[in-house]
mmCIF file of C-alpha atoms in Angstrom:
data_model
loop_
_atom_site.group_PDB
_atom_site.id
_atom_site.type_symbol
_atom_site.label_atom_id
_atom_site.label_comp_id
_atom_site.label_asym_id
_atom_site.label_seq_id
_atom_site.Cartn_x
_atom_site.Cartn_y
_atom_site.Cartn_z
ATOM 1 C CA MET U 1 -1.182 13.588 21.809
ATOM 2 C CA LEU U 2 1.178 12.393 18.221
ATOM 3 C CA LYS U 3 4.166 14.917 17.115
ATOM 4 C CA ASP U 4 5.771 15.075 13.408
ATOM 5 C CA VAL U 5 4.956 11.527 13.319
ATOM 6 C CA LEU U 6 5.164 11.544 9.823
ATOM 7 C CA GLY U 7 8.960 13.184 9.290
ATOM 8 C CA SER U 8 7.563 14.942 5.931
ATOM 9 C CA ASN U 9 4.783 17.814 5.528
ATOM 10 C CA VAL U 10 5.482 17.853 1.945
ATOM 11 C CA ILE U 11 1.880 16.877 0.332
ATOM 12 C CA THR U 12 2.821 14.227 -3.223
ATOM 13 C CA GLN U 13 -1.265 13.042 -3.889
ATOM 14 C CA ILE U 14 -4.026 14.235 -3.048
ATOM 15 C CA GLY U 15 -6.603 11.623 -4.040
ATOM 16 C CA ILE U 16 -10.301 12.190 -5.604
ATOM 17 C CA ILE U 17 -12.715 9.147 -5.201
ATOM 18 C CA VAL U 18 -14.813 8.864 -8.418
ATOM 19 C CA LYS U 19 -17.814 6.798 -10.265
ATOM 20 C CA ASP U 20 -17.309 6.491 -14.007
ATOM 21 C CA ILE U 21 -13.289 7.130 -14.008
ATOM 22 C CA GLU U 22 -13.346 6.888 -17.483
ATOM 23 C CA LYS U 23 -15.469 10.640 -17.922
ATOM 24 C CA THR U 24 -13.750 11.996 -15.015
ATOM 25 C CA SER U 25 -10.254 11.289 -16.618
ATOM 26 C CA GLN U 26 -11.892 13.083 -20.033
ATOM 27 C CA ALA U 27 -13.431 15.926 -17.839
ATOM 28 C CA TYR U 28 -9.820 16.525 -16.123
ATOM 29 C CA ALA U 29 -7.893 15.992 -19.658
ATOM 30 C CA ASP U 30 -9.823 18.607 -21.259
ATOM 31 C CA PHE U 31 -10.385 21.236 -18.899
ATOM 32 C CA PHE U 32 -6.236 21.113 -17.983
ATOM 33 C CA GLY U 33 -5.691 21.054 -21.555
ATOM 34 C CA ILE U 34 -3.282 17.899 -20.188
ATOM 35 C CA GLU U 35 -3.249 14.313 -22.051
ATOM 36 C CA LYS U 36 -5.593 11.563 -20.696
ATOM 37 C CA PRO U 37 -3.727 9.727 -19.087
ATOM 38 C CA GLN U 38 -4.311 5.508 -19.384
ATOM 39 C CA ALA U 39 -6.622 4.175 -15.861
ATOM 40 C CA PHE U 40 -5.519 0.971 -14.790
ATOM 41 C CA TRP U 41 -6.416 -1.788 -12.207
ATOM 42 C CA THR U 42 -5.137 -2.407 -8.517
ATOM 43 C CA ASP U 43 -3.712 -5.322 -9.193
ATOM 44 C CA ALA U 44 -5.694 -8.447 -7.240
ATOM 45 C CA VAL U 45 -5.201 -9.068 -3.725
ATOM 46 C CA GLU U 46 -3.279 -12.681 -3.783
ATOM 47 C CA GLN U 47 -0.713 -9.723 -5.270
ATOM 48 C CA ALA U 48 -1.903 -6.465 -3.375
ATOM 49 C CA GLN U 49 -1.993 -8.373 0.060
ATOM 50 C CA THR U 50 -5.269 -5.852 0.389
ATOM 51 C CA GLU U 51 -7.364 -5.523 3.941
ATOM 52 C CA TYR U 52 -9.248 -3.273 5.279
ATOM 53 C CA ASN U 53 -10.981 -2.922 8.289
ATOM 54 C CA GLY U 54 -8.047 -5.531 9.424
ATOM 55 C CA ASN U 55 -9.932 -8.004 7.167
ATOM 56 C CA SER U 56 -8.516 -9.196 3.983
ATOM 57 C CA THR U 57 -10.712 -7.766 0.846
ATOM 58 C CA PRO U 58 -10.685 -8.476 -2.897
ATOM 59 C CA ALA U 59 -11.661 -4.866 -3.666
ATOM 60 C CA ARG U 60 -9.863 -3.067 -6.197
ATOM 61 C CA ALA U 61 -10.014 0.130 -7.671
ATOM 62 C CA GLN U 62 -8.983 1.532 -10.814
ATOM 63 C CA LEU U 63 -7.283 4.336 -11.000
ATOM 64 C CA ALA U 64 -5.840 7.308 -12.913
ATOM 65 C CA PHE U 65 -2.999 9.826 -12.305
ATOM 66 C CA PHE U 66 -2.125 13.954 -13.356
ATOM 67 C CA ASP U 67 0.468 15.495 -12.810
ATOM 68 C CA MET U 68 -1.044 18.735 -11.235
ATOM 69 C CA GLY U 69 1.901 20.739 -10.426
ATOM 70 C CA SER U 70 4.641 18.933 -7.282
ATOM 71 C CA LEU U 71 1.748 16.890 -6.648
ATOM 72 C CA GLN U 72 -0.058 13.608 -8.619
ATOM 73 C CA LEU U 73 -4.109 14.243 -8.531
ATOM 74 C CA GLU U 74 -5.293 10.038 -8.314
ATOM 75 C CA LEU U 75 -9.047 9.212 -9.525
ATOM 76 C CA ILE U 76 -9.856 6.039 -8.058
ATOM 77 C CA GLN U 77 -13.344 4.331 -9.524
ATOM 78 C CA PRO U 78 -13.922 1.422 -6.426
ATOM 79 C CA ASP U 79 -15.229 -1.752 -6.986
ATOM 80 C CA GLU U 80 -18.076 -3.228 -5.667
ATOM 81 C CA HIS U 81 -16.258 -4.684 -2.783
ATOM 82 C CA PRO U 82 -15.298 -3.760 0.844
ATOM 83 C CA SER U 83 -12.703 -1.394 1.261
ATOM 84 C CA THR U 84 -12.118 2.228 2.014
ATOM 85 C CA TRP U 85 -12.598 3.828 -1.721
ATOM 86 C CA ARG U 86 -15.619 2.171 -1.446
ATOM 87 C CA GLU U 87 -17.464 3.217 1.396
ATOM 88 C CA PHE U 88 -16.173 6.674 1.238
ATOM 89 C CA LEU U 89 -18.488 6.537 -2.339
ATOM 90 C CA GLU U 90 -21.661 5.203 -0.278
ATOM 91 C CA THR U 91 -20.870 7.254 2.656
ATOM 92 C CA HIS U 92 -19.496 10.541 1.071
ATOM 93 C CA GLY U 93 -20.611 10.594 -2.931
ATOM 94 C CA GLU U 94 -17.580 11.554 -5.319
ATOM 95 C CA GLY U 95 -14.949 13.698 -3.738
ATOM 96 C CA VAL U 96 -11.592 14.333 -2.134
ATOM 97 C CA GLN U 97 -11.179 11.112 0.026
ATOM 98 C CA HIS U 98 -7.698 11.717 0.749
ATOM 99 C CA ILE U 99 -3.887 13.524 0.876
ATOM 100 C CA ALA U 100 -0.627 11.051 0.919
ATOM 101 C CA PHE U 101 2.895 12.068 2.496
ATOM 102 C CA VAL U 102 5.747 9.384 1.053
ATOM 103 C CA VAL U 103 6.812 7.510 4.701
ATOM 104 C CA GLU U 104 10.261 5.999 5.596
ATOM 105 C CA GLY U 105 9.426 2.870 7.490
ATOM 106 C CA LEU U 106 5.215 3.469 6.994
ATOM 107 C CA LYS U 107 5.368 -0.080 9.204
ATOM 108 C CA ASP U 108 6.751 1.554 12.521
ATOM 109 C CA LYS U 109 4.550 5.019 11.465
ATOM 110 C CA VAL U 110 1.323 2.852 11.370
ATOM 111 C CA GLN U 111 2.006 1.528 14.789
ATOM 112 C CA ILE U 112 2.788 4.950 16.150
ATOM 113 C CA MET U 113 -0.593 6.134 14.448
ATOM 114 C CA GLN U 114 -2.731 3.254 15.770
ATOM 115 C CA ASN U 115 -1.178 3.290 19.343
ATOM 116 C CA GLY U 116 -1.950 7.449 19.316
ATOM 117 C CA GLY U 117 -6.158 6.530 18.417
ATOM 118 C CA MET U 118 -5.393 6.804 14.393
ATOM 119 C CA PRO U 119 -6.444 3.408 12.949
ATOM 120 C CA LEU U 120 -5.208 1.871 9.589
ATOM 121 C CA ILE U 121 -8.252 1.337 7.405
ATOM 122 C CA GLN U 122 -6.528 -0.344 5.423
ATOM 123 C CA LYS U 123 -3.401 -1.243 3.729
ATOM 124 C CA GLY U 124 -1.948 -2.726 0.613
ATOM 125 C CA GLU U 125 0.924 -3.593 -1.847
ATOM 126 C CA TYR U 126 1.674 -2.186 -5.526
ATOM 127 C CA THR U 127 4.442 -3.322 -7.213
ATOM 128 C CA GLY U 128 7.551 -1.357 -5.751
ATOM 129 C CA GLY U 129 6.243 -0.256 -2.510
ATOM 130 C CA ARG U 130 3.388 -0.482 -0.345
ATOM 131 C CA TYR U 131 0.439 1.682 1.427
ATOM 132 C CA ALA U 132 -1.195 2.882 4.314
ATOM 133 C CA TYR U 133 -4.967 4.706 5.240
ATOM 134 C CA MET U 134 -5.545 6.084 7.906
ATOM 135 C CA ASP U 135 -8.168 7.205 9.927
ATOM 136 C CA THR U 136 -7.378 10.159 10.828
ATOM 137 C CA VAL U 137 -10.767 11.975 9.772
ATOM 138 C CA LYS U 138 -11.580 13.290 13.962
ATOM 139 C CA ASP U 139 -7.772 15.326 13.945
ATOM 140 C CA LEU U 140 -7.263 16.117 10.270
ATOM 141 C CA LYS U 141 -10.782 15.867 8.366
ATOM 142 C CA VAL U 142 -9.667 14.104 5.583
ATOM 143 C CA ILE U 143 -8.013 10.881 5.541
ATOM 144 C CA VAL U 144 -3.938 10.787 5.350
ATOM 145 C CA GLU U 145 -3.167 8.064 3.399
ATOM 146 C CA LEU U 146 0.793 6.791 3.798
ATOM 147 C CA LEU U 147 2.853 5.687 0.692
ATOM 148 C CA GLU U 148 6.265 3.927 1.265
ATOM 149 C CA ASN U 149 7.947 3.461 -2.223
ATOM 150 C CA ASP U 150 11.306 0.562 -2.490
ATOM 151 C CA LYS U 151 14.572 1.783 -2.226
ATOM 152 C CA MET K 1 -16.890 21.502 -23.945
ATOM 153 C CA LEU K 2 -13.861 23.811 -22.276
ATOM 154 C CA LYS K 3 -10.532 23.275 -23.123
ATOM 155 C CA ASP K 4 -7.410 24.272 -21.599
ATOM 156 C CA VAL K 5 -9.165 27.366 -19.254
ATOM 157 C CA LEU K 6 -6.954 28.050 -16.022
ATOM 158 C CA GLY K 7 -3.640 28.157 -18.826
ATOM 159 C CA SER K 8 -2.072 26.351 -15.174
ATOM 160 C CA ASN K 9 -2.351 22.622 -13.875
ATOM 161 C CA VAL K 10 -0.456 23.734 -10.858
ATOM 162 C CA ILE K 11 -2.477 22.737 -7.717
ATOM 163 C CA THR K 12 -1.363 25.794 -5.683
ATOM 164 C CA GLN K 13 -3.474 25.399 -1.953
ATOM 165 C CA ILE K 14 -6.166 22.597 -0.665
ATOM 166 C CA GLY K 15 -8.848 24.529 1.077
ATOM 167 C CA ILE K 16 -10.726 21.897 4.419
ATOM 168 C CA ILE K 17 -13.992 23.089 5.679
ATOM 169 C CA VAL K 18 -13.882 22.501 9.472
ATOM 170 C CA LYS K 19 -15.776 23.834 12.500
ATOM 171 C CA ASP K 20 -13.345 24.343 15.268
ATOM 172 C CA ILE K 21 -10.242 26.182 13.246
ATOM 173 C CA GLU K 22 -8.045 26.454 16.450
ATOM 174 C CA LYS K 23 -8.693 22.584 17.361
ATOM 175 C CA THR K 24 -8.132 21.482 13.524
ATOM 176 C CA SER K 25 -5.198 23.831 13.654
ATOM 177 C CA GLN K 26 -3.719 22.704 16.574
ATOM 178 C CA ALA K 27 -4.007 18.883 15.454
ATOM 179 C CA TYR K 28 -2.275 20.071 12.186
ATOM 180 C CA ALA K 29 0.618 21.334 13.936
ATOM 181 C CA ASP K 30 1.060 18.842 16.574
ATOM 182 C CA PHE K 31 0.481 15.561 13.818
ATOM 183 C CA PHE K 32 3.225 17.492 11.089
ATOM 184 C CA GLY K 33 5.707 19.485 14.042
ATOM 185 C CA ILE K 34 4.854 22.461 12.099
ATOM 186 C CA GLU K 35 4.057 25.790 13.881
ATOM 187 C CA LYS K 36 0.109 26.737 14.582
ATOM 188 C CA PRO K 37 -0.372 29.888 11.886
ATOM 189 C CA GLN K 38 -2.462 32.879 13.220
ATOM 190 C CA ALA K 39 -6.227 32.032 11.820
ATOM 191 C CA PHE K 40 -7.802 35.505 10.869
ATOM 192 C CA TRP K 41 -10.773 36.096 9.494
ATOM 193 C CA THR K 42 -11.468 37.465 5.760
ATOM 194 C CA ASP K 43 -12.981 41.350 5.421
ATOM 195 C CA ALA K 44 -16.123 42.309 5.968
ATOM 196 C CA VAL K 45 -18.295 43.076 2.513
ATOM 197 C CA GLU K 46 -17.560 46.430 2.470
ATOM 198 C CA GLN K 47 -14.267 45.663 1.890
ATOM 199 C CA ALA K 48 -15.033 42.016 0.385
ATOM 200 C CA GLN K 49 -17.302 43.071 -1.771
ATOM 201 C CA THR K 50 -18.297 39.392 -0.998
ATOM 202 C CA GLU K 51 -21.299 37.584 -3.362
ATOM 203 C CA TYR K 52 -22.635 34.055 -3.150
ATOM 204 C CA ASN K 53 -25.487 32.492 -5.562
ATOM 205 C CA GLY K 54 -24.699 36.322 -6.953
ATOM 206 C CA ASN K 55 -26.483 38.275 -4.124
ATOM 207 C CA SER K 56 -23.992 40.367 -1.365
ATOM 208 C CA THR K 57 -23.559 38.864 1.524
ATOM 209 C CA PRO K 58 -22.538 38.962 4.950
ATOM 210 C CA ALA K 59 -20.786 35.729 4.949
ATOM 211 C CA ARG K 60 -16.927 35.829 6.683
ATOM 212 C CA ALA K 61 -14.707 32.719 7.147
ATOM 213 C CA GLN K 62 -11.941 32.454 9.763
ATOM 214 C CA LEU K 63 -8.590 31.327 8.036
ATOM 215 C CA ALA K 64 -5.720 29.108 8.441
ATOM 216 C CA PHE K 65 -2.263 28.559 6.150
ATOM 217 C CA PHE K 66 -0.070 26.361 6.522
ATOM 218 C CA ASP K 67 3.007 25.282 3.974
ATOM 219 C CA MET K 68 2.607 21.149 3.082
ATOM 220 C CA GLY K 69 5.598 21.009 0.567
ATOM 221 C CA SER K 70 5.192 23.191 -2.623
ATOM 222 C CA LEU K 71 1.504 23.971 -1.965
ATOM 223 C CA GLN K 72 -0.912 25.762 0.509
ATOM 224 C CA LEU K 73 -3.606 23.572 3.006
ATOM 225 C CA GLU K 74 -6.124 26.121 4.021
ATOM 226 C CA LEU K 75 -8.319 25.445 7.322
ATOM 227 C CA ILE K 76 -11.792 27.777 7.087
ATOM 228 C CA GLN K 77 -14.289 27.967 9.686
ATOM 229 C CA PRO K 78 -17.236 29.224 8.139
ATOM 230 C CA ASP K 79 -19.259 31.823 10.544
ATOM 231 C CA GLU K 80 -23.572 31.017 9.664
ATOM 232 C CA HIS K 81 -23.962 33.788 6.909
ATOM 233 C CA PRO K 82 -24.550 32.352 3.575
ATOM 234 C CA SER K 83 -21.621 31.626 1.848
ATOM 235 C CA THR K 84 -20.021 27.948 -0.131
ATOM 236 C CA TRP K 85 -18.037 27.415 2.819
ATOM 237 C CA ARG K 86 -20.973 26.827 5.055
ATOM 238 C CA GLU K 87 -23.089 25.248 2.703
ATOM 239 C CA PHE K 88 -19.816 22.601 1.881
ATOM 240 C CA LEU K 89 -20.328 22.092 6.107
ATOM 241 C CA GLU K 90 -24.454 21.886 5.910
ATOM 242 C CA THR K 91 -24.342 19.787 3.191
ATOM 243 C CA HIS K 92 -21.477 17.887 3.050
ATOM 244 C CA GLY K 93 -19.607 17.689 7.248
ATOM 245 C CA GLU K 94 -16.311 18.822 7.372
ATOM 246 C CA GLY K 95 -13.672 17.840 4.432
ATOM 247 C CA VAL K 96 -11.489 19.159 1.417
ATOM 248 C CA GLN K 97 -14.291 21.167 -0.123
ATOM 249 C CA HIS K 98 -11.757 23.046 -2.916
ATOM 250 C CA ILE K 99 -9.007 22.902 -4.994
ATOM 251 C CA ALA K 100 -7.179 25.970 -6.299
ATOM 252 C CA PHE K 101 -5.025 27.588 -9.067
ATOM 253 C CA VAL K 102 -3.532 30.955 -9.618
ATOM 254 C CA VAL K 103 -5.401 32.910 -12.522
ATOM 255 C CA GLU K 104 -4.207 35.202 -14.574
ATOM 256 C CA GLY K 105 -7.859 37.432 -16.149
ATOM 257 C CA LEU K 106 -9.811 36.138 -13.989
ATOM 258 C CA LYS K 107 -12.380 38.281 -15.028
ATOM 259 C CA ASP K 108 -12.468 36.794 -18.488
ATOM 260 C CA LYS K 109 -12.406 32.874 -17.145
ATOM 261 C CA VAL K 110 -14.763 33.122 -14.988
ATOM 262 C CA GLN K 111 -16.954 33.775 -17.765
ATOM 263 C CA ILE K 112 -15.707 31.430 -20.016
ATOM 264 C CA MET K 113 -16.388 28.867 -17.682
ATOM 265 C CA GLN K 114 -20.435 30.340 -16.843
ATOM 266 C CA ASN K 115 -20.534 30.057 -20.256
ATOM 267 C CA GLY K 116 -19.319 26.835 -20.692
ATOM 268 C CA GLY K 117 -21.870 25.387 -17.859
ATOM 269 C CA MET K 118 -19.456 26.146 -14.732
ATOM 270 C CA PRO K 119 -21.554 28.725 -12.652
ATOM 271 C CA LEU K 120 -19.772 30.572 -10.445
ATOM 272 C CA ILE K 121 -20.553 29.958 -6.778
ATOM 273 C CA GLN K 122 -18.993 32.997 -4.609
ATOM 274 C CA LYS K 123 -16.728 35.843 -5.060
ATOM 275 C CA GLY K 124 -14.531 38.347 -3.497
ATOM 276 C CA GLU K 125 -11.454 40.341 -2.913
ATOM 277 C CA TYR K 126 -9.075 40.411 -0.502
ATOM 278 C CA THR K 127 -5.915 42.255 0.182
ATOM 279 C CA GLY K 128 -3.618 41.882 -2.796
ATOM 280 C CA GLY K 129 -5.964 39.740 -4.833
ATOM 281 C CA ARG K 130 -9.097 38.145 -5.983
ATOM 282 C CA TYR K 131 -10.992 34.940 -5.984
ATOM 283 C CA ALA K 132 -13.660 33.341 -7.538
ATOM 284 C CA TYR K 133 -15.055 29.796 -6.504
ATOM 285 C CA MET K 134 -16.490 27.668 -9.667
ATOM 286 C CA ASP K 135 -19.118 25.097 -9.923
ATOM 287 C CA THR K 136 -16.839 22.729 -11.301
ATOM 288 C CA VAL K 137 -18.199 19.810 -9.377
ATOM 289 C CA LYS K 138 -20.498 17.596 -11.810
ATOM 290 C CA ASP K 139 -17.288 17.281 -14.328
ATOM 291 C CA LEU K 140 -14.154 17.806 -11.271
ATOM 292 C CA LYS K 141 -15.961 16.284 -8.426
ATOM 293 C CA VAL K 142 -14.492 19.005 -6.543
ATOM 294 C CA ILE K 143 -14.901 22.829 -6.778
ATOM 295 C CA VAL K 144 -11.822 24.552 -8.543
ATOM 296 C CA GLU K 145 -10.627 27.938 -6.465
ATOM 297 C CA LEU K 146 -9.203 30.801 -8.731
ATOM 298 C CA LEU K 147 -7.031 33.075 -7.405
ATOM 299 C CA GLU K 148 -5.616 36.633 -9.266
ATOM 300 C CA ASN K 149 -3.138 37.944 -7.417
ATOM 301 C CA ASP K 150 -2.462 42.102 -8.184
ATOM 302 C CA LYS K 151 1.185 42.985 -9.788
#
C-alpha cells in the first residue's frame, strides 16, 4: 500500500477536458465575472518530449487557466493525436479529468507510484517544469497529475 | 447571458461520486498520509427536505470530507433512491461530479440561474445551511453546487 506518496495534499489545479476551449472559456469568464484568459497550445513533441502509454506522441492540447481561489481551473482541448486528454474525451466526454499536486522529485515519485500499482499514463515537459499523469483512477477515482517546477 | 452570478470564484469543494466510501476514503487517507475521516449519512428527507428534479426524494448519501489545501474534497456514496448523486453514478460511473461555491442569498441565485437556462437539479438542507446543485454542465462542463451557511 502506498503511503503519503506526494508529500503534499494541496490541490493546486483541477483539469477539465473540453471540446471547444474558446466557447467554454467565455462561459467561465462570463459566469464568474472574470477575464477570459488567452488559450495557448502545449509545446510540440520535440520540446515537450510527450510520452503517452510509454510511446512518444505528437499530441498537443490547447490550455486555458483560471484562478479560482487558491487553485487553478485548467481547461484542456485535446487535438486528434493519442493522449490522456483525447482518451478521456472519447471515453468520458467533457468533464473533470484530473486534480494536480506540486511535488519535488517527480521522477522518484513516478517510480514509487508505478511500483505501487499506479502506472504512468503520460508525461512531458513545459517551460519551467514537467508533468506526469498517473493512473490513480482505481483507488482515487480521478487521475492525479504531478507537477514539478524548476527552481 | 449570465454574468458574475455567484459573487465568488473561489472553489471551496470538489465532489467525487464513489461506490464504496470506506474503501475510497481509506485509499485517500493512505495515499496522502492523512487521517481517514468518519463517513456520515445526509439527513433523512423530513429534515433535509431533499428535492430532485422538482420532486421530494428519500435519497440520501454517505459523505466523507478531506481537507486538501484550501478546499475540501468530498466523497459521496449515493443510496438507491433518485438523486443527482445516483444519476451521475449511473450515467458517468465514479468520478468528479461537482465543484462548489459558498454564496449568500442562495434562493435568489438559484432563481437567476434558472431564468438564465441553468436549471436547479437538486436542493436540500443540512445542519447549518443549505445546498443547491445547478445544471451548469452545458456551459461549464461540470455541475456547480451552491452552498449557503447560516450566520
